[in-house]
XYZ file of N, CA and C in Angstrom:
423
model
N 102.429 12.064 0.223
C 103.273 12.252 -1.216
C 102.332 12.232 -2.160
N 102.587 12.998 -3.062
C 101.549 13.171 -4.432
C 102.223 12.284 -5.616
N 101.773 12.415 -6.498
C 102.079 11.451 -7.866
C 103.616 11.649 -8.285
N 103.886 12.915 -8.223
C 105.162 13.170 -8.602
C 106.396 13.145 -7.588
N 105.953 12.419 -6.520
C 107.245 11.870 -5.821
C 107.617 13.043 -4.597
N 106.793 14.280 -4.565
C 107.347 15.419 -4.029
C 106.481 15.278 -2.391
N 107.068 15.561 -1.435
C 106.422 15.532 -0.042
C 105.847 16.789 0.225
N 104.834 17.119 0.760
C 104.001 18.120 0.987
C 104.425 18.631 2.250
N 104.778 19.895 2.590
C 105.103 19.930 3.950
C 103.946 21.193 4.432
N 103.383 20.696 5.447
C 102.101 21.499 6.041
C 103.069 22.605 7.239
N 102.433 23.771 7.560
C 102.817 24.494 8.731
C 102.403 23.978 9.996
N 103.500 24.059 11.033
C 103.188 23.344 12.234
C 102.334 24.281 12.966
N 101.133 24.288 12.966
C 100.078 25.389 13.780
C 98.863 24.107 14.404
N 98.153 24.987 15.044
C 97.189 24.153 15.618
C 95.853 23.560 14.276
N 96.039 24.463 13.447
C 95.164 23.912 12.425
C 95.387 22.750 11.748
N 97.011 22.945 11.575
C 97.350 21.580 10.819
C 97.046 20.304 11.838
N 97.382 20.755 13.005
C 97.195 19.482 13.929
C 95.670 19.061 14.164
N 94.633 20.050 13.998
C 93.412 19.544 14.020
C 93.112 18.838 12.620
N 93.416 19.077 11.567
C 93.431 18.357 10.135
C 93.783 17.030 10.250
N 94.957 16.977 10.860
C 95.510 15.345 11.298
C 94.812 14.668 11.789
N 94.210 15.290 13.016
C 93.288 14.262 14.130
C 92.056 14.212 13.256
N 91.123 15.087 12.570
C 90.300 14.953 12.215
C 90.295 14.049 11.043
N 91.343 13.893 10.204
C 91.660 13.117 9.068
C 91.656 11.222 10.055
N 92.404 11.252 11.114
C 92.422 9.970 11.704
C 91.155 9.542 12.195
N 90.309 10.523 12.613
C 89.128 10.109 13.360
C 88.134 9.739 12.175
N 88.231 10.222 10.866
C 87.477 10.099 9.787
C 88.085 8.592 9.245
N 89.126 8.320 9.180
C 89.577 7.217 8.543
C 89.263 6.022 9.663
N 89.224 6.138 10.900
C 88.937 5.094 11.990
C 87.493 5.112 11.834
N 86.752 6.058 11.719
C 84.874 5.903 11.522
C 84.346 5.288 10.487
N 85.522 5.424 9.334
C 85.202 4.528 7.800
C 85.456 3.134 8.030
N 86.372 2.744 8.896
C 86.659 1.540 9.174
C 85.514 0.828 9.902
N 85.042 1.405 10.886
C 83.914 1.006 11.699
C 82.797 0.924 10.980
N 82.500 1.611 10.218
C 81.264 1.692 9.211
C 81.545 0.692 8.303
N 82.409 0.205 7.772
C 82.997 -0.819 6.930
C 82.573 -2.219 7.753
N 82.871 -2.128 8.954
C 82.826 -3.402 9.728
C 81.201 -3.721 10.055
N 80.430 -2.574 10.417
C 79.128 -2.598 10.862
C 78.325 -2.948 9.570
N 78.730 -2.404 8.433
C 77.772 -2.719 7.022
C 78.122 -4.351 6.729
N 79.650 -4.889 6.853
C 79.508 -6.327 6.652
C 78.705 -7.093 7.785
N 78.824 -6.763 8.927
C 77.967 -7.457 9.893
C 76.643 -7.510 9.774
N 75.898 -6.134 9.004
C 74.535 -6.117 8.843
C 74.333 -6.971 7.611
N 75.184 -6.998 6.387
C 74.886 -7.837 5.624
C 74.886 -9.305 5.719
N 75.754 -10.108 6.819
C 75.743 -11.237 7.202
C 74.438 -11.639 7.930
N 74.350 -10.988 9.024
C 72.744 -11.035 9.445
C 71.594 -10.991 8.426
N 71.631 -10.297 7.412
C 70.603 -10.089 6.675
C 70.523 -11.227 5.793
N 71.412 -11.834 5.437
C 71.602 -12.773 4.561
C 70.842 -14.269 5.091
N 70.748 -14.420 6.662
C 70.390 -15.280 7.596
C 69.028 -15.239 7.545
N 68.345 -14.009 7.142
C 66.879 -13.651 7.040
C 66.163 -14.487 5.757
N 65.216 -15.194 6.018
C 64.496 -16.025 4.916
C 64.064 -14.929 3.522
N 63.616 -13.659 3.792
C 63.168 -13.029 2.891
C 64.287 -12.085 2.228
N 65.267 -12.362 2.640
C 66.569 -11.560 1.791
C 66.694 -11.705 0.607
N 66.625 -13.050 -0.145
C 66.699 -13.424 -1.326
C 65.433 -12.964 -2.477
N 64.300 -12.740 -1.309
C 62.935 -12.220 -2.228
C 63.178 -10.745 -2.207
N 63.660 -9.981 -1.466
C 63.826 -8.520 -1.193
C 65.107 -8.232 -2.142
N 66.064 -8.696 -2.426
C 67.432 -8.737 -3.121
C 66.854 -8.832 -4.470
N 65.824 -9.633 -4.891
C 65.583 -9.980 -6.370
C 64.559 -8.912 -6.904
N 64.051 -7.946 -5.983
C 63.286 -6.873 -6.424
C 63.837 -5.989 -7.340
N 63.208 -5.772 -8.460
C 63.745 -4.876 -9.333
C 64.111 -3.533 -9.034
N 65.312 -3.041 -9.142
C 65.966 -1.975 -8.559
C 66.583 -1.715 -6.978
N 66.293 -3.040 -6.437
C 66.891 -3.022 -4.936
C 67.924 -3.433 -4.920
N 68.312 -4.990 -5.163
C 69.817 -5.326 -5.399
C 70.555 -5.465 -3.977
N 71.689 -5.787 -4.070
C 72.477 -5.821 -2.424
C 72.418 -4.997 -1.586
N 72.668 -3.698 -2.566
C 73.026 -2.409 -1.719
C 71.585 -2.205 -0.948
N 70.505 -1.997 -1.466
C 69.120 -1.441 -0.940
C 68.438 -2.747 -0.106
N 68.857 -3.850 -0.308
C 68.132 -4.751 0.570
C 68.104 -4.860 1.927
N 69.191 -4.578 2.359
C 69.371 -4.549 3.827
C 68.860 -3.248 4.607
N 69.124 -2.048 3.833
C 68.092 -1.066 4.804
C 66.437 -1.142 4.237
N 66.114 -1.655 3.494
C 64.627 -2.036 3.000
C 64.103 -2.994 4.112
N 64.733 -4.059 4.513
C 64.585 -5.056 5.238
C 64.560 -4.304 6.777
N 65.409 -3.489 7.206
C 65.682 -2.932 8.264
C 64.440 -2.054 8.472
N 64.120 -1.480 7.871
C 63.003 -0.471 7.873
C 61.701 -0.864 8.086
N 61.338 -2.102 7.357
C 60.056 -2.480 7.002
C 59.784 -3.485 8.248
N 60.828 -4.258 8.753
C 60.832 -5.098 9.799
C 59.849 -6.456 9.303
N 59.316 -6.965 10.091
C 58.312 -8.318 9.731
C 56.954 -7.834 9.045
N 57.470 -8.002 7.883
C 56.150 -7.589 6.941
C 54.753 -8.238 7.423
N 54.492 -9.384 8.305
C 53.535 -9.982 8.747
C 52.873 -9.054 9.614
N 53.255 -8.001 10.102
C 52.489 -6.848 11.127
C 51.479 -6.108 10.088
N 51.680 -6.015 8.846
C 50.764 -5.202 7.888
C 49.820 -5.969 7.526
N 48.806 -6.096 8.015
C 47.724 -7.287 7.344
C 47.146 -6.815 6.137
N 47.292 -5.679 5.498
C 47.112 -4.826 4.418
C 47.761 -4.432 3.670
N 47.969 -4.248 2.251
C 48.912 -3.282 1.364
C 48.920 -2.028 2.033
N 47.742 -1.426 2.027
C 47.556 0.021 2.311
C 48.203 0.306 3.577
N 48.119 -0.676 4.693
C 48.949 -0.327 6.017
C 50.622 -0.202 5.674
N 50.913 -0.941 4.783
C 52.270 -0.903 4.539
C 52.671 0.760 3.677
N 52.051 0.959 2.802
C 51.852 2.174 2.085
C 51.847 3.279 2.748
N 51.094 3.195 3.825
C 50.682 4.190 4.947
C 52.161 4.541 5.885
N 52.774 3.194 6.092
C 53.888 3.304 6.740
C 54.940 3.814 6.098
N 55.043 3.663 4.997
C 56.123 4.366 4.134
C 55.889 5.819 4.018
N 54.521 5.968 4.166
C 54.334 7.690 3.961
C 54.214 8.200 2.381
N 53.761 7.091 1.435
C 53.766 7.278 0.138
C 52.080 7.252 -0.329
N 51.180 7.333 0.654
C 49.946 7.263 0.505
C 49.439 8.526 0.177
N 48.486 9.031 -0.789
C 47.871 10.410 -1.215
C 47.225 10.907 -0.320
N 47.569 12.083 0.153
C 46.825 13.289 0.898
C 45.434 13.390 0.509
N 44.623 13.526 1.495
C 43.263 13.912 1.210
C 43.224 15.610 1.225
N 42.861 16.315 -0.038
C 42.627 17.745 -0.089
C 41.465 17.894 -0.711
N 40.343 17.892 0.131
C 39.204 18.140 -0.037
C 38.307 18.765 0.769
N 37.799 19.855 0.463
C 36.961 20.742 1.042
C 35.763 21.252 0.741
N 34.344 20.668 1.376
C 33.236 21.206 0.464
C 32.926 20.492 -0.891
N 33.021 21.364 -2.020
C 32.694 21.000 -3.230
C 34.056 21.058 -3.678
N 35.097 21.411 -3.361
C 36.603 21.456 -3.861
C 37.133 19.931 -4.001
N 37.322 19.424 -4.997
C 38.131 18.230 -5.299
C 39.593 18.456 -6.047
N 40.308 17.910 -5.186
C 41.767 18.421 -5.907
C 42.126 17.379 -6.920
N 43.047 17.801 -7.969
C 43.270 17.273 -9.108
C 44.454 16.463 -8.887
N 45.426 17.098 -8.004
C 46.665 16.584 -7.560
C 46.947 16.356 -6.295
N 47.155 15.077 -5.761
C 47.017 15.121 -4.340
C 48.494 14.452 -4.055
N 49.378 15.217 -3.339
C 50.609 15.159 -2.545
C 50.505 13.835 -1.571
N 51.920 13.197 -1.742
C 51.745 12.093 -0.545
C 51.712 12.759 0.993
N 51.516 11.871 1.997
C 51.276 12.257 3.330
C 52.576 12.699 3.878
N 53.644 11.775 3.685
C 54.646 11.657 4.331
C 54.855 11.615 5.735
N 53.831 10.871 5.989
C 53.693 10.560 7.736
C 54.435 9.504 8.445
N 54.798 8.505 7.202
C 55.693 7.404 7.696
C 57.109 7.712 7.799
N 58.016 6.583 7.610
C 59.264 6.601 7.958
C 59.967 7.298 6.712
N 60.642 8.347 7.246
C 61.648 9.012 6.216
C 62.702 8.026 5.410
N 63.117 7.243 6.296
C 64.488 6.495 5.912
C 63.776 5.364 4.953
N 62.682 4.963 5.143
C 62.216 3.878 4.096
C 61.566 4.760 2.934
N 61.110 5.920 3.032
C 60.700 6.716 1.660
C 62.011 6.821 0.863
N 63.118 7.026 1.725
C 64.425 7.209 0.864
C 64.975 6.021 -0.022
N 64.722 4.842 1.138
C 65.231 3.874 0.564
C 64.489 3.525 -0.912
N 63.059 3.465 -0.650
C 62.238 3.364 -1.831
C 62.557 4.073 -2.962
N 62.771 5.486 -2.576
C 63.230 6.325 -3.792
C 64.673 6.023 -4.397
N 65.599 5.626 -3.953
C 66.890 5.288 -4.419
C 66.652 4.100 -5.216
N 65.797 3.121 -4.564
C 65.576 1.810 -5.352
C 64.726 2.069 -6.847
N 63.700 3.318 -6.713
C 63.340 3.649 -8.051
C 64.133 4.182 -8.645
N 64.942 5.209 -8.211
C 65.957 5.859 -9.224
C 66.784 4.800 -9.829
N 67.358 3.846 -8.886
C 68.097 2.781 -9.581
C 67.443 1.922 -10.886
N 66.065 1.681 -10.518
C 65.659 0.709 -11.555
C 65.310 1.620 -12.939
N 65.104 2.906 -12.592
C 64.719 3.756 -13.827
C 65.831 3.871 -14.615
N 67.284 4.193 -13.792
C 68.426 4.254 -14.745
C 69.040 3.101 -15.159
N 68.621 1.931 -14.490
C 68.849 0.476 -15.231
C 68.075 0.431 -16.644
N 66.710 0.663 -16.520
C 65.982 0.305 -17.498
C 66.171 1.164 -18.681
N 66.708 2.600 -18.501
C 66.833 3.508 -19.577
C 68.240 3.054 -20.104
N 68.974 2.660 -19.718
C 70.391 2.392 -19.972
C 70.448 0.859 -20.730
N 69.629 -0.086 -20.480
C 69.537 -1.028 -21.159
C 68.862 -0.841 -22.363
N 68.006 0.075 -22.570
C 67.213 0.007 -23.645
C 67.732 1.109 -24.550
N 68.487 1.965 -24.207
C 68.890 3.251 -25.048
C 70.161 3.781 -24.642
N 71.009 3.414 -23.765
C 72.298 3.837 -23.802
C 73.361 3.022 -24.635
N 74.414 3.547 -25.111
C 75.385 3.076 -26.180
C 76.566 3.099 -25.150
N 77.471 2.276 -25.181
C 78.758 1.949 -24.609
C 79.815 2.398 -25.479
N 80.615 3.692 -25.002
C 81.364 4.264 -25.538
C 82.956 4.107 -25.306
N 83.569 3.193 -26.258
C 84.893 2.888 -25.610
C 85.837 3.961 -25.735
N 86.700 4.182 -24.522
C 87.798 5.228 -24.684
C 88.787 5.098 -26.089
N 88.920 6.522 -26.136
C 89.727 6.602 -27.334
C 91.202 6.456 -27.152
């Protein structure tokens, strides 16, 4: 039913049946995903590092769980450079003979999921810092 109170009639064919079946499957998958996220959040809150990770600038509640899931136990990284390499954000070596590169891309050897989570957190913190210092709230007319 749309906002005008009219009922939309769909033709009775296999395409309509497929659309309805797909919509029901998507609704079911969305509910299952919500349940899984709730369970993940509940389990993450039991970990001692949850509050520390959540308090990181740009991470927050949404980014804390995937970040902790991707990194796992941080004690397995004895040096900071190891976790940087694991994330794949370490600079690549681009030297040959006398040639020394000015710009070095990241290696991207590590976990793509961790890189994505770090990227989203950095974007979040970037937007937050920009808006708190220079954005003006405009009230609707």
